[in-house]
Amino acid sequence: MTESSLRAEEKAFTPTGLQLYYGNDSKILDTMQQRMRKGQVVVIELRNLSKEQISAIVNSSRQAGSKVLAYISIGALGHLERANFEQYLKDRNVSKTLDNMILEKNQKFEALRIDVTESIWREFLIQRIKRIYNQNVDGLFLDAVDTCDLYINRKEWPISRRAESVKVMIGLIRMIKAMAPEKFVMQNRGLNLIGKNVFVGDATGVFIPGLDLAHFHPNNPDGLLWSGAYTDSSAWIASKERDMIQIRKNGFTSVFTLGYADSAVDRKQFFQNSRAAGFIPAWGSSNMKLHEELTQEANSE
């Protein structure tokens, strides 16, 4: 797909809002559908929904002019998918066990961080994505991209080994977009990857090409979500915020923000900051309650 054709699609759908809900409560799903509007991106977790619920959400989205994205974790294995992946390994007589692929356990979310250089993991993801797209959704929400931070800082690996995992993560994101260029793909976090270069190392290291979201690439993600936005005031996050402002201005990737009430961020200030930067904001009570509650836009009750 050429830059001009991609820009034509971009004009056909201009992101203007965000709703996110991982649960299956019928009343919340009804509210979510009632709040759908043109340009809105709606993120759901298909594994918690029936076929009938998915169909109703997609139909409502089509009528409203919004897009429905399905959640998928590409850098970590959650408890909902662990048994399926272990069966996938068994069916293919893979000698390497899941335990040997795990880099770290995220206790908070009960997720296992995985090295994306494992080819069997990437194959498993591709098969999942094909099944997801069979349910007529408009795209994907790529979670756990920030597993790349673990690669970058993994001191027991030589720098060349760290760099390889980062390169493969970038390649995986672009491969997913290339699978169905017409689909809307949103990346969650993974802010180390968004610039022109990624520094991999400690006191010394190497620079490798990043996603460079400020410039055109046919297989870059369409959206970037800065979840937990404005909770950190470090020099690093300030530089990433400048990157995101430039990304938004250049118009190849839309930038969304998600703030939480249980963080140190004031809701009013969060929306003011997001809008001043040209970002598309949403608000939730906690990142631990996204399966219980629907995120809010500023004008939502």
PDB file of C-alpha atoms in Angstrom:
ATOM      1  CA  MET A   1       0.000   0.000   0.000  1.00  0.00           C
ATOM      2  CA  THR A   2       1.347   3.380  -1.024  1.00  0.00           C
ATOM      3  CA  GLU A   3       1.589   6.481   1.134  1.00  0.00           C
ATOM      4  CA  SER A   4      -1.136   8.186  -0.923  1.00  0.00           C
ATOM      5  CA  SER A   5      -3.586   5.282  -0.576  1.00  0.00           C
ATOM      6  CA  LEU A   6      -2.932   5.088   3.142  1.00  0.00           C
ATOM      7  CA  ARG A   7      -3.625   8.798   3.449  1.00  0.00           C
ATOM      8  CA  ALA A   8      -6.915   8.263   1.572  1.00  0.00           C
ATOM      9  CA  GLU A   9      -7.913   5.674   4.167  1.00  0.00           C
ATOM     10  CA  GLU A  10      -6.810   8.037   6.897  1.00  0.00           C
ATOM     11  CA  LYS A  11      -9.233  10.664   5.583  1.00  0.00           C
ATOM     12  CA  ALA A  12     -12.017   8.066   5.586  1.00  0.00           C
ATOM     13  CA  PHE A  13     -11.453   7.398   9.301  1.00  0.00           C
ATOM     14  CA  THR A  14     -10.085  10.100  11.556  1.00  0.00           C
ATOM     15  CA  PRO A  15      -9.775   8.953  15.200  1.00  0.00           C
ATOM     16  CA  THR A  16     -11.573  11.287  17.592  1.00  0.00           C
ATOM     17  CA  GLY A  17     -12.284   9.221  20.712  1.00  0.00           C
ATOM     18  CA  LEU A  18     -11.554   6.108  22.747  1.00  0.00           C
ATOM     19  CA  GLN A  19     -13.530   3.598  24.785  1.00  0.00           C
ATOM     20  CA  LEU A  20     -11.947   0.570  26.418  1.00  0.00           C
ATOM     21  CA  TYR A  21     -13.631  -2.298  28.264  1.00  0.00           C
ATOM     22  CA  TYR A  22     -12.392  -5.866  28.747  1.00  0.00           C
ATOM     23  CA  GLY A  23     -15.480  -7.305  30.459  1.00  0.00           C
ATOM     24  CA  ASN A  24     -18.813  -8.803  29.426  1.00  0.00           C
ATOM     25  CA  ASP A  25     -21.417  -7.132  31.638  1.00  0.00           C
ATOM     26  CA  SER A  26     -24.470  -6.615  29.417  1.00  0.00           C
ATOM     27  CA  LYS A  27     -25.398  -3.218  30.890  1.00  0.00           C
ATOM     28  CA  ILE A  28     -21.871  -1.869  30.437  1.00  0.00           C
ATOM     29  CA  LEU A  29     -21.750  -3.222  26.891  1.00  0.00           C
ATOM     30  CA  ASP A  30     -25.066  -1.476  26.156  1.00  0.00           C
ATOM     31  CA  THR A  31     -23.658   1.799  27.504  1.00  0.00           C
ATOM     32  CA  MET A  32     -20.517   1.351  25.433  1.00  0.00           C
ATOM     33  CA  GLN A  33     -22.564   0.875  22.272  1.00  0.00           C
ATOM     34  CA  GLN A  34     -24.798   3.854  23.066  1.00  0.00           C
ATOM     35  CA  ARG A  35     -21.694   6.050  23.413  1.00  0.00           C
ATOM     36  CA  MET A  36     -20.181   4.972  20.098  1.00  0.00           C
ATOM     37  CA  ARG A  37     -19.726   7.800  17.638  1.00  0.00           C
ATOM     38  CA  LYS A  38     -17.946   8.572  14.403  1.00  0.00           C
ATOM     39  CA  GLY A  39     -14.180   8.376  14.717  1.00  0.00           C
ATOM     40  CA  GLN A  40     -14.197   6.557  18.025  1.00  0.00           C
ATOM     41  CA  VAL A  41     -11.896   3.587  18.648  1.00  0.00           C
ATOM     42  CA  VAL A  42     -13.402   0.901  20.889  1.00  0.00           C
ATOM     43  CA  VAL A  43     -11.151  -1.741  22.485  1.00  0.00           C
ATOM     44  CA  ILE A  44     -12.677  -5.010  23.713  1.00  0.00           C
ATOM     45  CA  GLU A  45     -11.495  -8.441  24.906  1.00  0.00           C
ATOM     46  CA  LEU A  46     -13.089 -11.018  22.593  1.00  0.00           C
ATOM     47  CA  ARG A  47     -12.301 -13.989  24.819  1.00  0.00           C
ATOM     48  CA  ASN A  48     -14.764 -12.680  27.419  1.00  0.00           C
ATOM     49  CA  LEU A  49     -17.612 -12.253  24.936  1.00  0.00           C
ATOM     50  CA  SER A  50     -20.069 -14.514  23.146  1.00  0.00           C
ATOM     51  CA  LYS A  51     -20.355 -14.519  19.362  1.00  0.00           C
ATOM     52  CA  GLU A  52     -23.693 -12.749  19.700  1.00  0.00           C
ATOM     53  CA  GLN A  53     -22.189 -10.014  21.856  1.00  0.00           C
ATOM     54  CA  ILE A  54     -19.299  -9.510  19.442  1.00  0.00           C
ATOM     55  CA  SER A  55     -21.669  -9.317  16.491  1.00  0.00           C
ATOM     56  CA  ALA A  56     -23.859  -6.741  18.244  1.00  0.00           C
ATOM     57  CA  ILE A  57     -20.843  -4.588  19.145  1.00  0.00           C
ATOM     58  CA  VAL A  58     -19.464  -4.719  15.607  1.00  0.00           C
ATOM     59  CA  ASN A  59     -22.866  -3.869  14.102  1.00  0.00           C
ATOM     60  CA  SER A  60     -23.299  -0.908  16.443  1.00  0.00           C
ATOM     61  CA  SER A  61     -19.819   0.267  15.566  1.00  0.00           C
ATOM     62  CA  ARG A  62     -20.518   0.128  11.828  1.00  0.00           C
ATOM     63  CA  GLN A  63     -23.662   2.196  12.280  1.00  0.00           C
ATOM     64  CA  ALA A  64     -21.869   4.776  14.431  1.00  0.00           C
ATOM     65  CA  GLY A  65     -18.762   5.063  12.242  1.00  0.00           C
ATOM     66  CA  SER A  66     -16.390   3.826  14.939  1.00  0.00           C
ATOM     67  CA  LYS A  67     -13.855   0.982  14.889  1.00  0.00           C
ATOM     68  CA  VAL A  68     -13.722  -2.083  17.146  1.00  0.00           C
ATOM     69  CA  LEU A  69     -10.274  -3.344  18.116  1.00  0.00           C
ATOM     70  CA  ALA A  70      -9.627  -6.720  19.727  1.00  0.00           C
ATOM     71  CA  TYR A  71      -7.167  -7.003  22.592  1.00  0.00           C
ATOM     72  CA  ILE A  72      -4.102  -9.203  22.100  1.00  0.00           C
ATOM     73  CA  SER A  73      -0.917  -9.348  24.154  1.00  0.00           C
ATOM     74  CA  ILE A  74       2.152  -9.783  21.974  1.00  0.00           C
ATOM     75  CA  GLY A  75       4.863  -9.576  24.641  1.00  0.00           C
ATOM     76  CA  ALA A  76       3.300 -11.530  27.485  1.00  0.00           C
ATOM     77  CA  LEU A  77       1.170 -14.616  28.009  1.00  0.00           C
ATOM     78  CA  GLY A  78      -1.869 -14.064  30.209  1.00  0.00           C
ATOM     79  CA  HIS A  79      -3.687 -16.660  32.250  1.00  0.00           C
ATOM     80  CA  LEU A  80      -6.574 -16.800  29.756  1.00  0.00           C
ATOM     81  CA  GLU A  81      -4.259 -18.029  26.999  1.00  0.00           C
ATOM     82  CA  ARG A  82      -1.672 -20.111  28.867  1.00  0.00           C
ATOM     83  CA  ALA A  83      -3.426 -23.473  28.433  1.00  0.00           C
ATOM     84  CA  ASN A  84      -3.941 -22.785  24.715  1.00  0.00           C
ATOM     85  CA  PHE A  85      -0.267 -21.982  24.175  1.00  0.00           C
ATOM     86  CA  GLU A  86       0.872 -25.036  26.109  1.00  0.00           C
ATOM     87  CA  GLN A  87      -1.440 -27.193  23.971  1.00  0.00           C
ATOM     88  CA  TYR A  88      -0.074 -25.471  20.856  1.00  0.00           C
ATOM     89  CA  LEU A  89       3.466 -26.459  21.898  1.00  0.00           C
ATOM     90  CA  LYS A  90       2.362 -30.020  22.589  1.00  0.00           C
ATOM     91  CA  ASP A  91       0.539 -30.413  19.256  1.00  0.00           C
ATOM     92  CA  ARG A  92       3.686 -29.357  17.397  1.00  0.00           C
ATOM     93  CA  ASN A  93       6.043 -31.529  19.439  1.00  0.00           C
ATOM     94  CA  VAL A  94       8.093 -28.523  20.503  1.00  0.00           C
ATOM     95  CA  SER A  95      10.831 -29.735  22.824  1.00  0.00           C
ATOM     96  CA  LYS A  96      11.309 -26.377  24.533  1.00  0.00           C
ATOM     97  CA  THR A  97       8.907 -25.866  27.424  1.00  0.00           C
ATOM     98  CA  LEU A  98       6.986 -22.732  28.282  1.00  0.00           C
ATOM     99  CA  ASP A  99       9.065 -22.352  31.447  1.00  0.00           C
ATOM    100  CA  ASN A 100      12.155 -21.990  29.270  1.00  0.00           C
ATOM    101  CA  MET A 101      10.565 -19.169  27.280  1.00  0.00           C
ATOM    102  CA  ILE A 102       9.538 -17.039  30.261  1.00  0.00           C
ATOM    103  CA  LEU A 103      11.728 -14.058  31.118  1.00  0.00           C
ATOM    104  CA  GLU A 104       9.691 -12.673  33.982  1.00  0.00           C
ATOM    105  CA  LYS A 105       6.338 -13.000  35.693  1.00  0.00           C
ATOM    106  CA  ASN A 106       4.207  -9.891  35.985  1.00  0.00           C
ATOM    107  CA  GLN A 107       2.576 -10.574  39.347  1.00  0.00           C
ATOM    108  CA  LYS A 108       0.167  -7.650  39.063  1.00  0.00           C
ATOM    109  CA  PHE A 109      -1.500  -8.937  35.907  1.00  0.00           C
ATOM    110  CA  GLU A 110      -0.652 -12.650  36.275  1.00  0.00           C
ATOM    111  CA  ALA A 111       1.163 -12.523  32.951  1.00  0.00           C
ATOM    112  CA  LEU A 112       4.362 -14.178  31.774  1.00  0.00           C
ATOM    113  CA  ARG A 113       6.795 -11.968  29.869  1.00  0.00           C
ATOM    114  CA  ILE A 114       8.072 -13.800  26.796  1.00  0.00           C
ATOM    115  CA  ASP A 115      10.982 -13.219  24.436  1.00  0.00           C
ATOM    116  CA  VAL A 116       9.490 -12.556  21.003  1.00  0.00           C
ATOM    117  CA  THR A 117      12.526 -14.106  19.312  1.00  0.00           C
ATOM    118  CA  GLU A 118      10.832 -17.437  20.089  1.00  0.00           C
ATOM    119  CA  SER A 119       9.489 -18.299  16.635  1.00  0.00           C
ATOM    120  CA  ILE A 120       6.809 -20.621  18.026  1.00  0.00           C
ATOM    121  CA  TRP A 121       5.397 -17.705  20.023  1.00  0.00           C
ATOM    122  CA  ARG A 122       5.148 -15.549  16.902  1.00  0.00           C
ATOM    123  CA  GLU A 123       3.474 -18.420  15.025  1.00  0.00           C
ATOM    124  CA  PHE A 124       0.968 -18.782  17.845  1.00  0.00           C
ATOM    125  CA  LEU A 125       0.184 -15.067  17.699  1.00  0.00           C
ATOM    126  CA  ILE A 126      -0.357 -15.186  13.940  1.00  0.00           C
ATOM    127  CA  GLN A 127      -2.858 -18.023  14.318  1.00  0.00           C
ATOM    128  CA  ARG A 128      -4.691 -16.113  17.058  1.00  0.00           C
ATOM    129  CA  ILE A 129      -4.854 -12.988  14.906  1.00  0.00           C
ATOM    130  CA  LYS A 130      -6.320 -14.945  11.997  1.00  0.00           C
ATOM    131  CA  ARG A 131      -9.058 -16.264  14.291  1.00  0.00           C
ATOM    132  CA  ILE A 132      -9.693 -12.774  15.661  1.00  0.00           C
ATOM    133  CA  TYR A 133     -10.091 -11.305  12.189  1.00  0.00           C
ATOM    134  CA  ASN A 134     -12.617 -14.023  11.358  1.00  0.00           C
ATOM    135  CA  GLN A 135     -14.909 -12.266  13.857  1.00  0.00           C
ATOM    136  CA  ASN A 136     -15.127  -9.167  11.661  1.00  0.00           C
ATOM    137  CA  VAL A 137     -13.442  -6.694  13.990  1.00  0.00           C
ATOM    138  CA  ASP A 138     -11.728  -3.604  12.603  1.00  0.00           C
ATOM    139  CA  GLY A 139      -8.268  -4.163  14.050  1.00  0.00           C
ATOM    140  CA  LEU A 140      -6.095  -4.999  17.024  1.00  0.00           C
ATOM    141  CA  PHE A 141      -4.947  -3.483  20.289  1.00  0.00           C
ATOM    142  CA  LEU A 142      -1.381  -4.715  20.859  1.00  0.00           C
ATOM    143  CA  ASP A 143      -0.615  -4.975  24.560  1.00  0.00           C
ATOM    144  CA  ALA A 144       2.620  -5.786  26.424  1.00  0.00           C
ATOM    145  CA  VAL A 145       4.765  -4.075  23.794  1.00  0.00           C
ATOM    146  CA  ASP A 146       6.644  -2.647  26.774  1.00  0.00           C
ATOM    147  CA  THR A 147       8.182  -6.090  27.319  1.00  0.00           C
ATOM    148  CA  CYS A 148      10.832  -4.521  25.089  1.00  0.00           C
ATOM    149  CA  ASP A 149      11.931  -2.526  28.169  1.00  0.00           C
ATOM    150  CA  LEU A 150      12.849  -5.829  29.799  1.00  0.00           C
ATOM    151  CA  TYR A 151      14.952  -6.754  26.774  1.00  0.00           C
ATOM    152  CA  ILE A 152      16.737  -3.404  26.782  1.00  0.00           C
ATOM    153  CA  ASN A 153      17.662  -3.621  30.467  1.00  0.00           C
ATOM    154  CA  ARG A 154      18.373  -7.353  30.753  1.00  0.00           C
ATOM    155  CA  LYS A 155      21.943  -7.163  32.041  1.00  0.00           C
ATOM    156  CA  GLU A 156      22.560 -10.918  31.919  1.00  0.00           C
ATOM    157  CA  TRP A 157      22.248 -10.713  28.138  1.00  0.00           C
ATOM    158  CA  PRO A 158      25.021  -9.216  26.000  1.00  0.00           C
ATOM    159  CA  ILE A 159      23.988  -6.014  24.262  1.00  0.00           C
ATOM    160  CA  SER A 160      23.829  -7.745  20.888  1.00  0.00           C
ATOM    161  CA  ARG A 161      21.329 -10.260  22.297  1.00  0.00           C
ATOM    162  CA  ARG A 162      19.186  -7.493  23.786  1.00  0.00           C
ATOM    163  CA  ALA A 163      19.236  -5.614  20.493  1.00  0.00           C
ATOM    164  CA  GLU A 164      18.084  -8.710  18.625  1.00  0.00           C
ATOM    165  CA  SER A 165      14.957  -9.045  20.777  1.00  0.00           C
ATOM    166  CA  VAL A 166      14.141  -5.357  20.334  1.00  0.00           C
ATOM    167  CA  LYS A 167      14.528  -5.665  16.548  1.00  0.00           C
ATOM    168  CA  VAL A 168      12.220  -8.680  16.499  1.00  0.00           C
ATOM    169  CA  MET A 169       9.578  -6.833  18.556  1.00  0.00           C
ATOM    170  CA  ILE A 170       9.619  -3.969  16.060  1.00  0.00           C
ATOM    171  CA  GLY A 171       9.435  -6.471  13.219  1.00  0.00           C
ATOM    172  CA  LEU A 172       6.533  -8.285  14.886  1.00  0.00           C
ATOM    173  CA  ILE A 173       4.493  -5.090  15.209  1.00  0.00           C
ATOM    174  CA  ARG A 174       5.034  -4.303  11.539  1.00  0.00           C
ATOM    175  CA  MET A 175       4.356  -7.887  10.471  1.00  0.00           C
ATOM    176  CA  ILE A 176       0.996  -7.778  12.282  1.00  0.00           C
ATOM    177  CA  LYS A 177       0.047  -4.560  10.495  1.00  0.00           C
ATOM    178  CA  ALA A 178       1.173  -6.044   7.164  1.00  0.00           C
ATOM    179  CA  MET A 179      -1.077  -9.094   7.648  1.00  0.00           C
ATOM    180  CA  ALA A 180      -4.125  -6.900   6.960  1.00  0.00           C
ATOM    181  CA  PRO A 181      -3.116  -3.338   5.987  1.00  0.00           C
ATOM    182  CA  GLU A 182      -6.735  -2.190   5.979  1.00  0.00           C
ATOM    183  CA  LYS A 183      -7.103  -2.963   9.688  1.00  0.00           C
ATOM    184  CA  PHE A 184      -6.513  -0.369  12.412  1.00  0.00           C
ATOM    185  CA  VAL A 185      -3.667  -1.426  14.716  1.00  0.00           C
ATOM    186  CA  MET A 186      -3.013   0.348  18.014  1.00  0.00           C
ATOM    187  CA  GLN A 187       0.136  -0.150  20.088  1.00  0.00           C
ATOM    188  CA  ASN A 188      -0.086   0.156  23.865  1.00  0.00           C
ATOM    189  CA  ARG A 189       2.953   1.778  25.456  1.00  0.00           C
ATOM    190  CA  GLY A 190       6.351   0.491  24.299  1.00  0.00           C
ATOM    191  CA  LEU A 191       7.497   4.115  24.223  1.00  0.00           C
ATOM    192  CA  ASN A 192      11.150   3.127  23.881  1.00  0.00           C
ATOM    193  CA  LEU A 193      10.352   2.002  20.336  1.00  0.00           C
ATOM    194  CA  ILE A 194       8.525   5.029  18.954  1.00  0.00           C
ATOM    195  CA  GLY A 195      11.455   7.249  17.959  1.00  0.00           C
ATOM    196  CA  LYS A 196      13.891   7.141  15.079  1.00  0.00           C
ATOM    197  CA  ASN A 197      16.389   5.102  17.109  1.00  0.00           C
ATOM    198  CA  VAL A 198      16.340   2.853  20.174  1.00  0.00           C
ATOM    199  CA  PHE A 199      19.311   2.873  22.545  1.00  0.00           C
ATOM    200  CA  VAL A 200      20.131  -0.592  23.821  1.00  0.00           C
ATOM    201  CA  GLY A 201      22.726  -0.861  26.543  1.00  0.00           C
ATOM    202  CA  ASP A 202      23.865   0.514  29.861  1.00  0.00           C
ATOM    203  CA  ALA A 203      26.653   3.113  30.186  1.00  0.00           C
ATOM    204  CA  THR A 204      27.556   2.145  26.633  1.00  0.00           C
ATOM    205  CA  GLY A 205      25.482   0.452  23.997  1.00  0.00           C
ATOM    206  CA  VAL A 206      24.172   0.569  20.449  1.00  0.00           C
ATOM    207  CA  PHE A 207      21.485   2.429  18.562  1.00  0.00           C
ATOM    208  CA  ILE A 208      19.125   0.416  16.397  1.00  0.00           C
ATOM    209  CA  PRO A 209      16.356   1.739  14.121  1.00  0.00           C
ATOM    210  CA  GLY A 210      13.066   2.362  15.937  1.00  0.00           C
ATOM    211  CA  LEU A 211       9.525   2.479  14.609  1.00  0.00           C
ATOM    212  CA  ASP A 212      10.027   6.195  13.858  1.00  0.00           C
ATOM    213  CA  LEU A 213       6.302   6.903  14.122  1.00  0.00           C
ATOM    214  CA  ALA A 214       6.854  10.535  13.194  1.00  0.00           C
ATOM    215  CA  HIS A 215       7.568   9.433   9.626  1.00  0.00           C
ATOM    216  CA  PHE A 216       5.753   7.261   7.121  1.00  0.00           C
ATOM    217  CA  HIS A 217       6.138   3.505   7.080  1.00  0.00           C
ATOM    218  CA  PRO A 218       3.420   1.361   5.448  1.00  0.00           C
ATOM    219  CA  ASN A 219       3.432  -1.151   8.299  1.00  0.00           C
ATOM    220  CA  ASN A 220       3.648   1.106  11.325  1.00  0.00           C
ATOM    221  CA  PRO A 221       0.722   1.077  13.783  1.00  0.00           C
ATOM    222  CA  ASP A 222      -2.148   3.473  13.165  1.00  0.00           C
ATOM    223  CA  GLY A 223      -2.494   4.365  16.831  1.00  0.00           C
ATOM    224  CA  LEU A 224      -0.331   4.659  19.938  1.00  0.00           C
ATOM    225  CA  LEU A 225      -1.817   4.562  23.443  1.00  0.00           C
ATOM    226  CA  TRP A 226       0.116   6.223  26.245  1.00  0.00           C
ATOM    227  CA  SER A 227      -1.570   4.443  29.136  1.00  0.00           C
ATOM    228  CA  GLY A 228      -0.813   5.838  32.565  1.00  0.00           C
ATOM    229  CA  ALA A 229      -0.104   9.186  30.934  1.00  0.00           C
ATOM    230  CA  TYR A 230       1.343  12.075  32.945  1.00  0.00           C
ATOM    231  CA  THR A 231       2.167   9.975  36.006  1.00  0.00           C
ATOM    232  CA  ASP A 232       5.927  10.372  35.569  1.00  0.00           C
ATOM    233  CA  SER A 233       7.944  13.584  35.388  1.00  0.00           C
ATOM    234  CA  SER A 234      11.329  12.098  34.485  1.00  0.00           C
ATOM    235  CA  ALA A 235      13.544  13.482  31.736  1.00  0.00           C
ATOM    236  CA  TRP A 236      12.995  10.271  29.781  1.00  0.00           C
ATOM    237  CA  ILE A 237       9.200  10.564  29.725  1.00  0.00           C
ATOM    238  CA  ALA A 238       9.480  14.266  28.905  1.00  0.00           C
ATOM    239  CA  SER A 239      11.515  13.365  25.822  1.00  0.00           C
ATOM    240  CA  LYS A 240       8.961  10.707  24.863  1.00  0.00           C
ATOM    241  CA  GLU A 241       6.146  13.200  25.278  1.00  0.00           C
ATOM    242  CA  ARG A 242       7.952  15.522  22.853  1.00  0.00           C
ATOM    243  CA  ASP A 243       8.246  12.577  20.451  1.00  0.00           C
ATOM    244  CA  MET A 244       4.526  11.884  20.759  1.00  0.00           C
ATOM    245  CA  ILE A 245       3.631  15.514  20.120  1.00  0.00           C
ATOM    246  CA  GLN A 246       5.681  15.414  16.910  1.00  0.00           C
ATOM    247  CA  ILE A 247       4.134  12.075  15.956  1.00  0.00           C
ATOM    248  CA  ARG A 248       0.677  13.565  16.390  1.00  0.00           C
ATOM    249  CA  LYS A 249       1.581  16.659  14.370  1.00  0.00           C
ATOM    250  CA  ASN A 250       2.984  14.652  11.477  1.00  0.00           C
ATOM    251  CA  GLY A 251      -0.236  12.658  11.290  1.00  0.00           C
ATOM    252  CA  PHE A 252       0.912   9.158  10.416  1.00  0.00           C
ATOM    253  CA  THR A 253       0.016   7.667  13.831  1.00  0.00           C
ATOM    254  CA  SER A 254      -2.727   8.960  16.125  1.00  0.00           C
ATOM    255  CA  VAL A 255      -1.783   9.350  19.794  1.00  0.00           C
ATOM    256  CA  PHE A 256      -4.214   8.417  22.561  1.00  0.00           C
ATOM    257  CA  THR A 257      -3.844   8.835  26.320  1.00  0.00           C
ATOM    258  CA  LEU A 258      -5.391   6.875  29.187  1.00  0.00           C
ATOM    259  CA  GLY A 259      -5.315   8.273  32.705  1.00  0.00           C
ATOM    260  CA  TYR A 260      -6.283   6.612  35.987  1.00  0.00           C
ATOM    261  CA  ALA A 261      -7.973   7.972  39.098  1.00  0.00           C
ATOM    262  CA  ASP A 262      -5.787   5.846  41.377  1.00  0.00           C
ATOM    263  CA  SER A 263      -2.636   7.556  40.077  1.00  0.00           C
ATOM    264  CA  ALA A 264      -1.187  10.913  41.102  1.00  0.00           C
ATOM    265  CA  VAL A 265      -2.754  12.625  38.090  1.00  0.00           C
ATOM    266  CA  ASP A 266      -5.636  15.071  38.489  1.00  0.00           C
ATOM    267  CA  ARG A 267      -8.443  14.272  36.047  1.00  0.00           C
ATOM    268  CA  LYS A 268      -8.997  17.864  34.925  1.00  0.00           C
ATOM    269  CA  GLN A 269      -5.272  18.410  34.410  1.00  0.00           C
ATOM    270  CA  PHE A 270      -5.002  15.111  32.511  1.00  0.00           C
ATOM    271  CA  PHE A 271      -7.627  16.164  29.969  1.00  0.00           C
ATOM    272  CA  GLN A 272      -6.170  19.653  29.684  1.00  0.00           C
ATOM    273  CA  ASN A 273      -2.673  18.308  29.048  1.00  0.00           C
ATOM    274  CA  SER A 274      -3.906  15.723  26.550  1.00  0.00           C
ATOM    275  CA  ARG A 275      -5.928  18.207  24.537  1.00  0.00           C
ATOM    276  CA  ALA A 276      -3.203  20.824  24.571  1.00  0.00           C
ATOM    277  CA  ALA A 277      -0.901  18.235  22.981  1.00  0.00           C
ATOM    278  CA  GLY A 278      -3.536  17.140  20.474  1.00  0.00           C
ATOM    279  CA  PHE A 279      -3.853  13.667  21.996  1.00  0.00           C
ATOM    280  CA  ILE A 280      -7.117  11.701  22.243  1.00  0.00           C
ATOM    281  CA  PRO A 281      -7.874  11.113  25.954  1.00  0.00           C
ATOM    282  CA  ALA A 282      -9.841   8.611  28.022  1.00  0.00           C
ATOM    283  CA  TRP A 283     -10.092   8.071  31.766  1.00  0.00           C
ATOM    284  CA  GLY A 284     -10.490   5.059  34.038  1.00  0.00           C
ATOM    285  CA  SER A 285     -10.500   4.429  37.769  1.00  0.00           C
ATOM    286  CA  SER A 286      -7.602   1.933  37.655  1.00  0.00           C
ATOM    287  CA  ASN A 287      -5.700  -0.231  35.203  1.00  0.00           C
ATOM    288  CA  MET A 288      -6.777  -3.151  37.398  1.00  0.00           C
ATOM    289  CA  LYS A 289     -10.478  -2.486  36.722  1.00  0.00           C
ATOM    290  CA  LEU A 290     -10.612  -2.357  32.941  1.00  0.00           C
ATOM    291  CA  HIS A 291     -12.505  -5.670  32.945  1.00  0.00           C
ATOM    292  CA  GLU A 292     -15.043  -4.216  35.407  1.00  0.00           C
ATOM    293  CA  GLU A 293     -15.572  -0.656  34.196  1.00  0.00           C
ATOM    294  CA  LEU A 294     -15.853   1.252  30.940  1.00  0.00           C
ATOM    295  CA  THR A 295     -13.383   4.056  30.415  1.00  0.00           C
ATOM    296  CA  GLN A 296     -14.766   7.568  30.166  1.00  0.00           C
ATOM    297  CA  GLU A 297     -14.324  10.473  27.842  1.00  0.00           C
ATOM    298  CA  ALA A 298     -14.460  13.960  29.324  1.00  0.00           C
ATOM    299  CA  ASN A 299     -18.102  14.460  28.379  1.00  0.00           C
ATOM    300  CA  SER A 300     -19.220  10.988  29.559  1.00  0.00           C
ATOM    301  CA  GLU A 301     -21.407  10.776  32.610  1.00  0.00           C
TER     302      GLU A 301
END
